[in-house]
PDB file of C-alpha atoms in Angstrom:
ATOM      1  CA  UNK H 893     -43.297 -43.124 -34.815  1.00  0.00           C
ATOM      2  CA  UNK H 894     -43.158 -39.505 -35.507  1.00  0.00           C
ATOM      3  CA  UNK H 895     -46.282 -37.984 -35.054  1.00  0.00           C
ATOM      4  CA  UNK H 896     -48.558 -34.765 -34.797  1.00  0.00           C
ATOM      5  CA  UNK H 897     -50.036 -34.020 -31.433  1.00  0.00           C
ATOM      6  CA  UNK H 898     -51.793 -31.233 -29.478  1.00  0.00           C
ATOM      7  CA  UNK H 899     -51.487 -30.334 -25.778  1.00  0.00           C
ATOM      8  CA  UNK H 900     -55.100 -29.788 -24.789  1.00  0.00           C
ATOM      9  CA  UNK H 901     -58.150 -31.735 -25.522  1.00  0.00           C
ATOM     10  CA  UNK H 902     -60.391 -28.657 -25.195  1.00  0.00           C
ATOM     11  CA  UNK H 903     -60.275 -25.150 -24.643  1.00  0.00           C
ATOM     12  CA  UNK H 904     -63.140 -22.838 -23.382  1.00  0.00           C
ATOM     13  CA  UNK H 905     -62.869 -18.997 -24.024  1.00  0.00           C
ATOM     14  CA  UNK H 906     -65.159 -16.144 -23.364  1.00  0.00           C
ATOM     15  CA  UNK H 907     -66.637 -14.603 -26.203  1.00  0.00           C
ATOM     16  CA  UNK H 908     -64.328 -11.609 -27.412  1.00  0.00           C
ATOM     17  CA  UNK H 909     -61.358 -12.948 -25.832  1.00  0.00           C
ATOM     18  CA  UNK H 910     -58.263 -13.982 -27.834  1.00  0.00           C
ATOM     19  CA  UNK H 911     -57.919 -17.857 -28.121  1.00  0.00           C
ATOM     20  CA  UNK H 912     -54.562 -19.810 -28.394  1.00  0.00           C
ATOM     21  CA  UNK H 913     -54.405 -23.464 -29.808  1.00  0.00           C
ATOM     22  CA  UNK H 914     -51.188 -25.252 -29.307  1.00  0.00           C
ATOM     23  CA  UNK H 915     -49.682 -28.028 -31.082  1.00  0.00           C
ATOM     24  CA  UNK H 916     -46.382 -29.948 -31.062  1.00  0.00           C
ATOM     25  CA  UNK H 917     -44.781 -31.942 -33.874  1.00  0.00           C
ATOM     26  CA  UNK H 918     -42.135 -34.510 -33.972  1.00  0.00           C
ATOM     27  CA  UNK H 919     -40.853 -34.576 -37.553  1.00  0.00           C
ATOM     28  CA  UNK H 920     -38.029 -32.326 -38.198  1.00  0.00           C
ATOM     29  CA  UNK H 921     -38.358 -32.702 -41.464  1.00  0.00           C
ATOM     30  CA  UNK H 922     -41.944 -31.444 -41.874  1.00  0.00           C
ATOM     31  CA  UNK H 923     -41.694 -28.082 -44.108  1.00  0.00           C
ATOM     32  CA  UNK H 924     -45.392 -27.367 -44.452  1.00  0.00           C
ATOM     33  CA  UNK H 925     -47.980 -26.730 -41.863  1.00  0.00           C
ATOM     34  CA  UNK H 926     -51.750 -26.005 -41.624  1.00  0.00           C
ATOM     35  CA  UNK H 927     -54.711 -25.291 -39.413  1.00  0.00           C
ATOM     36  CA  UNK H 928     -57.668 -26.566 -40.143  1.00  0.00           C
ATOM     37  CA  UNK H 929     -61.014 -26.023 -38.726  1.00  0.00           C
ATOM     38  CA  UNK H 930     -63.922 -28.680 -38.552  1.00  0.00           C
ATOM     39  CA  UNK H 931     -67.568 -28.168 -37.418  1.00  0.00           C
ATOM     40  CA  UNK H 932     -69.444 -31.252 -36.456  1.00  0.00           C
ATOM     41  CA  UNK H 933     -70.698 -33.524 -39.213  1.00  0.00           C
ATOM     42  CA  UNK H 934     -68.619 -31.427 -42.187  1.00  0.00           C
ATOM     43  CA  UNK H 935     -65.237 -31.735 -43.296  1.00  0.00           C
ATOM     44  CA  UNK H 936     -62.228 -29.623 -42.670  1.00  0.00           C
ATOM     45  CA  UNK H 937     -61.759 -26.279 -43.537  1.00  0.00           C
ATOM     46  CA  UNK H 938     -58.648 -24.637 -44.308  1.00  0.00           C
ATOM     47  CA  UNK H 939     -57.600 -21.664 -41.869  1.00  0.00           C
ATOM     48  CA  UNK H 940     -54.167 -20.493 -42.277  1.00  0.00           C
ATOM     49  CA  UNK H 941     -50.719 -22.260 -43.419  1.00  0.00           C
ATOM     50  CA  UNK H 942     -47.381 -21.693 -42.871  1.00  0.00           C
ATOM     51  CA  UNK H 943     -44.021 -22.775 -44.544  1.00  0.00           C
ATOM     52  CA  UNK H 944     -41.034 -23.750 -42.680  1.00  0.00           C
ATOM     53  CA  UNK H 945     -39.071 -20.935 -43.694  1.00  0.00           C
ATOM     54  CA  UNK H 946     -41.221 -18.628 -42.057  1.00  0.00           C
ATOM     55  CA  UNK H 947     -42.015 -18.219 -38.313  1.00  0.00           C
ATOM     56  CA  UNK H 948     -45.497 -15.999 -37.981  1.00  0.00           C
ATOM     57  CA  UNK H 949     -48.058 -15.769 -40.727  1.00  0.00           C
ATOM     58  CA  UNK H 950     -51.109 -13.413 -40.247  1.00  0.00           C
ATOM     59  CA  UNK H 951     -54.335 -13.835 -41.767  1.00  0.00           C
ATOM     60  CA  UNK H 952     -57.854 -12.262 -41.183  1.00  0.00           C
ATOM     61  CA  UNK H 953     -58.225 -12.320 -37.073  1.00  0.00           C
ATOM     62  CA  UNK H 954     -55.841 -15.348 -37.240  1.00  0.00           C
ATOM     63  CA  UNK H 955     -51.992 -15.876 -36.523  1.00  0.00           C
ATOM     64  CA  UNK H 956     -50.024 -18.981 -36.869  1.00  0.00           C
ATOM     65  CA  UNK H 957     -46.551 -19.106 -34.971  1.00  0.00           C
ATOM     66  CA  UNK H 958     -43.874 -21.571 -35.689  1.00  0.00           C
ATOM     67  CA  UNK H 959     -41.176 -22.495 -33.531  1.00  0.00           C
ATOM     68  CA  UNK H 960     -38.886 -24.758 -35.398  1.00  0.00           C
ATOM     69  CA  UNK H 961     -36.302 -25.199 -32.624  1.00  0.00           C
ATOM     70  CA  UNK H 962     -39.333 -26.594 -29.816  1.00  0.00           C
ATOM     71  CA  UNK H 963     -41.142 -27.871 -33.027  1.00  0.00           C
ATOM     72  CA  UNK H 964     -44.187 -26.277 -32.024  1.00  0.00           C
ATOM     73  CA  UNK H 965     -47.136 -24.619 -33.721  1.00  0.00           C
ATOM     74  CA  UNK H 966     -49.736 -22.262 -32.438  1.00  0.00           C
ATOM     75  CA  UNK H 967     -53.009 -20.672 -33.856  1.00  0.00           C
ATOM     76  CA  UNK H 968     -53.967 -17.622 -32.146  1.00  0.00           C
ATOM     77  CA  UNK H 969     -57.574 -16.148 -32.872  1.00  0.00           C
ATOM     78  CA  UNK H 970     -58.164 -12.851 -32.021  1.00  0.00           C
ATOM     79  CA  UNK H 971     -61.613 -11.410 -30.864  1.00  0.00           C
ATOM     80  CA  UNK H 972     -63.076 -14.917 -30.461  1.00  0.00           C
ATOM     81  CA  UNK H 973     -66.553 -15.298 -31.929  1.00  0.00           C
ATOM     82  CA  UNK H 974     -69.477 -17.946 -31.174  1.00  0.00           C
ATOM     83  CA  UNK H 975     -68.890 -19.245 -34.701  1.00  0.00           C
ATOM     84  CA  UNK H 976     -65.002 -20.215 -34.039  1.00  0.00           C
ATOM     85  CA  UNK H 977     -66.613 -23.372 -32.120  1.00  0.00           C
ATOM     86  CA  UNK H 978     -65.201 -26.271 -33.505  1.00  0.00           C
ATOM     87  CA  UNK H 979     -62.833 -28.657 -33.722  1.00  0.00           C
ATOM     88  CA  UNK H 980     -59.199 -27.292 -34.707  1.00  0.00           C
ATOM     89  CA  UNK H 981     -56.556 -29.982 -36.002  1.00  0.00           C
ATOM     90  CA  UNK H 982     -52.949 -28.908 -36.976  1.00  0.00           C
ATOM     91  CA  UNK H 983     -51.381 -30.795 -39.845  1.00  0.00           C
ATOM     92  CA  UNK H 984     -48.028 -31.110 -41.479  1.00  0.00           C
ATOM     93  CA  UNK H 985     -46.314 -32.136 -44.464  1.00  0.00           C
ATOM     94  CA  UNK H 986     -42.988 -33.563 -44.676  1.00  0.00           C
ATOM     95  CA  UNK H 987     -42.584 -32.509 -48.429  1.00  0.00           C
ATOM     96  CA  UNK H 988     -42.014 -35.534 -49.946  1.00  0.00           C
ATOM     97  CA  UNK H 989     -45.602 -35.675 -51.610  1.00  0.00           C
ATOM     98  CA  UNK H 990     -48.744 -33.803 -50.476  1.00  0.00           C
ATOM     99  CA  UNK H 991     -49.873 -36.401 -47.530  1.00  0.00           C
ATOM    100  CA  UNK H 992     -50.567 -34.800 -44.438  1.00  0.00           C
ATOM    101  CA  UNK H 993     -50.483 -36.126 -41.146  1.00  0.00           C
ATOM    102  CA  UNK H 994     -53.088 -34.774 -38.569  1.00  0.00           C
ATOM    103  CA  UNK H 995     -53.131 -33.648 -35.096  1.00  0.00           C
ATOM    104  CA  UNK H 996     -55.328 -34.994 -32.522  1.00  0.00           C
ATOM    105  CA  UNK H 997     -57.661 -31.800 -32.349  1.00  0.00           C
ATOM    106  CA  UNK H 998     -58.624 -29.720 -29.659  1.00  0.00           C
ATOM    107  CA  UNK H 999     -62.257 -28.404 -29.271  1.00  0.00           C
ATOM    108  CA  UNK H1000     -62.553 -24.794 -28.701  1.00  0.00           C
ATOM    109  CA  UNK H1001     -65.481 -23.632 -26.874  1.00  0.00           C
ATOM    110  CA  UNK H1002     -66.780 -20.009 -26.717  1.00  0.00           C
ATOM    111  CA  UNK H1003     -69.017 -18.858 -24.088  1.00  0.00           C
ATOM    112  CA  UNK H1004     -71.244 -16.365 -24.825  1.00  0.00           C
TER     113      UNK H1004
ATOM    114  CA  UNK G 679     -63.638 -22.264 -56.351  1.00  0.00           C
ATOM    115  CA  UNK G 680     -62.054 -25.238 -55.088  1.00  0.00           C
ATOM    116  CA  UNK G 681     -65.150 -27.269 -54.256  1.00  0.00           C
ATOM    117  CA  UNK G 682     -65.035 -30.777 -53.677  1.00  0.00           C
ATOM    118  CA  UNK G 683     -68.139 -32.921 -53.092  1.00  0.00           C
ATOM    119  CA  UNK G 684     -68.864 -36.047 -51.781  1.00  0.00           C
ATOM    120  CA  UNK G 685     -71.819 -38.409 -52.409  1.00  0.00           C
ATOM    121  CA  UNK G 686     -73.882 -39.642 -50.147  1.00  0.00           C
ATOM    122  CA  UNK G 687     -73.511 -37.451 -47.519  1.00  0.00           C
ATOM    123  CA  UNK G 688     -74.945 -40.403 -45.303  1.00  0.00           C
ATOM    124  CA  UNK G 689     -75.621 -44.194 -45.734  1.00  0.00           C
ATOM    125  CA  UNK G 690     -77.033 -46.997 -43.745  1.00  0.00           C
ATOM    126  CA  UNK G 691     -76.406 -50.315 -44.810  1.00  0.00           C
ATOM    127  CA  UNK G 692     -76.229 -54.171 -43.811  1.00  0.00           C
ATOM    128  CA  UNK G 693     -73.414 -55.912 -42.693  1.00  0.00           C
ATOM    129  CA  UNK G 694     -72.096 -57.836 -45.284  1.00  0.00           C
ATOM    130  CA  UNK G 695     -73.176 -55.458 -48.149  1.00  0.00           C
ATOM    131  CA  UNK G 696     -70.647 -53.001 -50.177  1.00  0.00           C
ATOM    132  CA  UNK G 697     -71.182 -48.909 -50.171  1.00  0.00           C
ATOM    133  CA  UNK G 698     -69.499 -46.934 -52.781  1.00  0.00           C
ATOM    134  CA  UNK G 699     -68.921 -43.155 -52.085  1.00  0.00           C
ATOM    135  CA  UNK G 700     -68.069 -40.444 -54.755  1.00  0.00           C
ATOM    136  CA  UNK G 701     -65.617 -37.740 -54.409  1.00  0.00           C
ATOM    137  CA  UNK G 702     -65.968 -35.394 -57.071  1.00  0.00           C
ATOM    138  CA  UNK G 703     -63.655 -31.777 -57.956  1.00  0.00           C
ATOM    139  CA  UNK G 704     -66.476 -29.933 -59.049  1.00  0.00           C
ATOM    140  CA  UNK G 705     -64.466 -26.850 -60.662  1.00  0.00           C
ATOM    141  CA  UNK G 706     -60.897 -28.120 -61.007  1.00  0.00           C
ATOM    142  CA  UNK G 707     -58.903 -31.231 -61.815  1.00  0.00           C
ATOM    143  CA  UNK G 708     -57.135 -33.039 -59.604  1.00  0.00           C
ATOM    144  CA  UNK G 709     -54.643 -35.661 -60.259  1.00  0.00           C
ATOM    145  CA  UNK G 710     -54.392 -36.591 -56.707  1.00  0.00           C
ATOM    146  CA  UNK G 711     -57.291 -37.130 -54.101  1.00  0.00           C
ATOM    147  CA  UNK G 712     -56.813 -38.604 -50.795  1.00  0.00           C
ATOM    148  CA  UNK G 713     -59.136 -40.876 -48.597  1.00  0.00           C
ATOM    149  CA  UNK G 714     -59.393 -40.254 -44.763  1.00  0.00           C
ATOM    150  CA  UNK G 715     -61.295 -42.038 -41.980  1.00  0.00           C
ATOM    151  CA  UNK G 716     -62.395 -40.492 -38.996  1.00  0.00           C
ATOM    152  CA  UNK G 717     -64.024 -42.104 -35.724  1.00  0.00           C
ATOM    153  CA  UNK G 718     -66.035 -39.751 -33.472  1.00  0.00           C
ATOM    154  CA  UNK G 719     -63.893 -37.338 -31.357  1.00  0.00           C
ATOM    155  CA  UNK G 720     -60.634 -38.548 -33.263  1.00  0.00           C
ATOM    156  CA  UNK G 721     -58.816 -36.850 -35.728  1.00  0.00           C
ATOM    157  CA  UNK G 722     -58.551 -37.764 -39.547  1.00  0.00           C
ATOM    158  CA  UNK G 723     -56.585 -40.845 -40.397  1.00  0.00           C
ATOM    159  CA  UNK G 724     -55.115 -40.976 -43.910  1.00  0.00           C
ATOM    160  CA  UNK G 725     -56.040 -44.225 -45.671  1.00  0.00           C
ATOM    161  CA  UNK G 726     -55.093 -43.956 -49.223  1.00  0.00           C
ATOM    162  CA  UNK G 727     -53.888 -42.010 -51.936  1.00  0.00           C
ATOM    163  CA  UNK G 728     -55.400 -42.016 -55.167  1.00  0.00           C
ATOM    164  CA  UNK G 729     -53.592 -41.167 -58.322  1.00  0.00           C
ATOM    165  CA  UNK G 730     -55.605 -40.341 -61.600  1.00  0.00           C
ATOM    166  CA  UNK G 731     -54.938 -43.409 -63.885  1.00  0.00           C
ATOM    167  CA  UNK G 732     -52.726 -45.496 -61.614  1.00  0.00           C
ATOM    168  CA  UNK G 733     -53.183 -47.747 -58.509  1.00  0.00           C
ATOM    169  CA  UNK G 734     -53.914 -46.395 -55.326  1.00  0.00           C
ATOM    170  CA  UNK G 735     -51.345 -46.556 -52.848  1.00  0.00           C
ATOM    171  CA  UNK G 736     -52.600 -47.523 -49.230  1.00  0.00           C
ATOM    172  CA  UNK G 737     -51.353 -46.704 -45.589  1.00  0.00           C
ATOM    173  CA  UNK G 738     -50.250 -49.290 -43.280  1.00  0.00           C
ATOM    174  CA  UNK G 739     -52.920 -51.660 -41.949  1.00  0.00           C
ATOM    175  CA  UNK G 740     -55.566 -50.518 -44.409  1.00  0.00           C
ATOM    176  CA  UNK G 741     -56.979 -53.215 -46.421  1.00  0.00           C
ATOM    177  CA  UNK G 742     -56.659 -52.868 -50.420  1.00  0.00           C
ATOM    178  CA  UNK G 743     -59.386 -55.745 -50.906  1.00  0.00           C
ATOM    179  CA  UNK G 744     -61.619 -54.303 -48.697  1.00  0.00           C
ATOM    180  CA  UNK G 745     -61.590 -50.491 -49.368  1.00  0.00           C
ATOM    181  CA  UNK G 746     -61.413 -50.232 -53.143  1.00  0.00           C
ATOM    182  CA  UNK G 747     -60.488 -47.123 -54.742  1.00  0.00           C
ATOM    183  CA  UNK G 748     -60.673 -46.180 -58.164  1.00  0.00           C
ATOM    184  CA  UNK G 749     -59.489 -42.568 -59.818  1.00  0.00           C
ATOM    185  CA  UNK G 750     -60.759 -43.084 -63.446  1.00  0.00           C
ATOM    186  CA  UNK G 751     -61.049 -39.191 -64.188  1.00  0.00           C
ATOM    187  CA  UNK G 752     -59.477 -35.952 -63.110  1.00  0.00           C
ATOM    188  CA  UNK G 753     -62.533 -34.855 -61.226  1.00  0.00           C
ATOM    189  CA  UNK G 754     -63.867 -38.175 -59.787  1.00  0.00           C
ATOM    190  CA  UNK G 755     -62.689 -40.687 -57.021  1.00  0.00           C
ATOM    191  CA  UNK G 756     -64.807 -43.741 -55.725  1.00  0.00           C
ATOM    192  CA  UNK G 757     -63.831 -45.725 -52.535  1.00  0.00           C
ATOM    193  CA  UNK G 758     -66.135 -48.961 -52.249  1.00  0.00           C
ATOM    194  CA  UNK G 759     -65.967 -50.272 -48.838  1.00  0.00           C
ATOM    195  CA  UNK G 760     -66.693 -53.944 -49.498  1.00  0.00           C
ATOM    196  CA  UNK G 761     -68.204 -56.684 -47.267  1.00  0.00           C
ATOM    197  CA  UNK G 762     -68.811 -53.794 -44.638  1.00  0.00           C
ATOM    198  CA  UNK G 763     -69.221 -54.595 -40.965  1.00  0.00           C
ATOM    199  CA  UNK G 764     -70.281 -52.660 -37.982  1.00  0.00           C
ATOM    200  CA  UNK G 765     -66.710 -51.603 -37.246  1.00  0.00           C
ATOM    201  CA  UNK G 766     -66.320 -50.039 -40.679  1.00  0.00           C
ATOM    202  CA  UNK G 767     -68.451 -47.511 -39.509  1.00  0.00           C
ATOM    203  CA  UNK G 768     -67.101 -44.170 -39.581  1.00  0.00           C
ATOM    204  CA  UNK G 769     -66.913 -40.732 -41.082  1.00  0.00           C
ATOM    205  CA  UNK G 770     -65.008 -40.756 -44.396  1.00  0.00           C
ATOM    206  CA  UNK G 771     -63.680 -37.745 -46.023  1.00  0.00           C
ATOM    207  CA  UNK G 772     -61.949 -37.259 -49.325  1.00  0.00           C
ATOM    208  CA  UNK G 773     -59.729 -34.562 -50.561  1.00  0.00           C
ATOM    209  CA  UNK G 774     -58.362 -33.269 -53.718  1.00  0.00           C
ATOM    210  CA  UNK G 775     -55.033 -31.585 -54.617  1.00  0.00           C
ATOM    211  CA  UNK G 776     -55.742 -29.667 -57.341  1.00  0.00           C
ATOM    212  CA  UNK G 777     -53.108 -30.453 -60.715  1.00  0.00           C
ATOM    213  CA  UNK G 778     -52.263 -26.962 -61.283  1.00  0.00           C
ATOM    214  CA  UNK G 779     -52.536 -25.684 -57.657  1.00  0.00           C
ATOM    215  CA  UNK G 780     -49.934 -25.068 -54.970  1.00  0.00           C
ATOM    216  CA  UNK G 781     -47.679 -27.812 -53.840  1.00  0.00           C
ATOM    217  CA  UNK G 782     -49.340 -29.794 -50.581  1.00  0.00           C
ATOM    218  CA  UNK G 783     -52.601 -27.799 -51.114  1.00  0.00           C
ATOM    219  CA  UNK G 784     -55.516 -30.021 -50.478  1.00  0.00           C
ATOM    220  CA  UNK G 785     -59.257 -28.926 -50.712  1.00  0.00           C
ATOM    221  CA  UNK G 786     -61.748 -31.274 -48.515  1.00  0.00           C
ATOM    222  CA  UNK G 787     -64.749 -32.472 -49.241  1.00  0.00           C
ATOM    223  CA  UNK G 788     -67.832 -32.617 -46.606  1.00  0.00           C
ATOM    224  CA  UNK G 789     -67.514 -36.238 -45.830  1.00  0.00           C
ATOM    225  CA  UNK G 790     -69.795 -39.282 -45.603  1.00  0.00           C
ATOM    226  CA  UNK G 791     -71.651 -40.958 -42.760  1.00  0.00           C
ATOM    227  CA  UNK G 792     -71.389 -44.705 -42.802  1.00  0.00           C
ATOM    228  CA  UNK G 793     -73.283 -46.712 -40.477  1.00  0.00           C
ATOM    229  CA  UNK G 794     -73.386 -50.323 -40.904  1.00  0.00           C
ATOM    230  CA  UNK G 795     -75.909 -52.351 -38.875  1.00  0.00           C
TER     231      UNK G 795
END
């Protein structure tokens, strides 16, 4: 079946560097995408979202890029900080209802 | 704003007993709430969609008689794990979609860690 997946299970970056977390999705009908951050033992925390009619959206220190041609989503974190260490999930919505399908998750580890 | 709470945060129970988990939207009304299950080092898997005043919609493979969902008000949904077994041990997370919010918007609770002995 169709699914949302991530390329890498872990990512280690130096504090202050930029981080790029990638996500591949396979459902071409998806029209809304979200990035979540989950710290250990907590629920997911909304980071940023993007609709399929856009290819880029910026927030505070974060940027989401959407490439519908290759069904690829990425999250860029500028000047990565120790507090950014967490598991990051992408999620997609097909528009039929509010149901979200989550990707597998990637652990971001920030080295001091 | 848009705070979702869960109670309890942690629960340990004996095999064969039932456990109820509450999900509350504290400062907004939610027509729709969602229940997810997350095993260690894995992603969130949607179990069911809970709509206020109607029966929940369960995802394929989720036993509706084992995971009872009640959404009696616009601010409360409950998940009851009946006759729990060790394999039901997991992190259960709910989310709530505001009645008057943007489409597809979901706010997540802090999760409930269930351990079945």
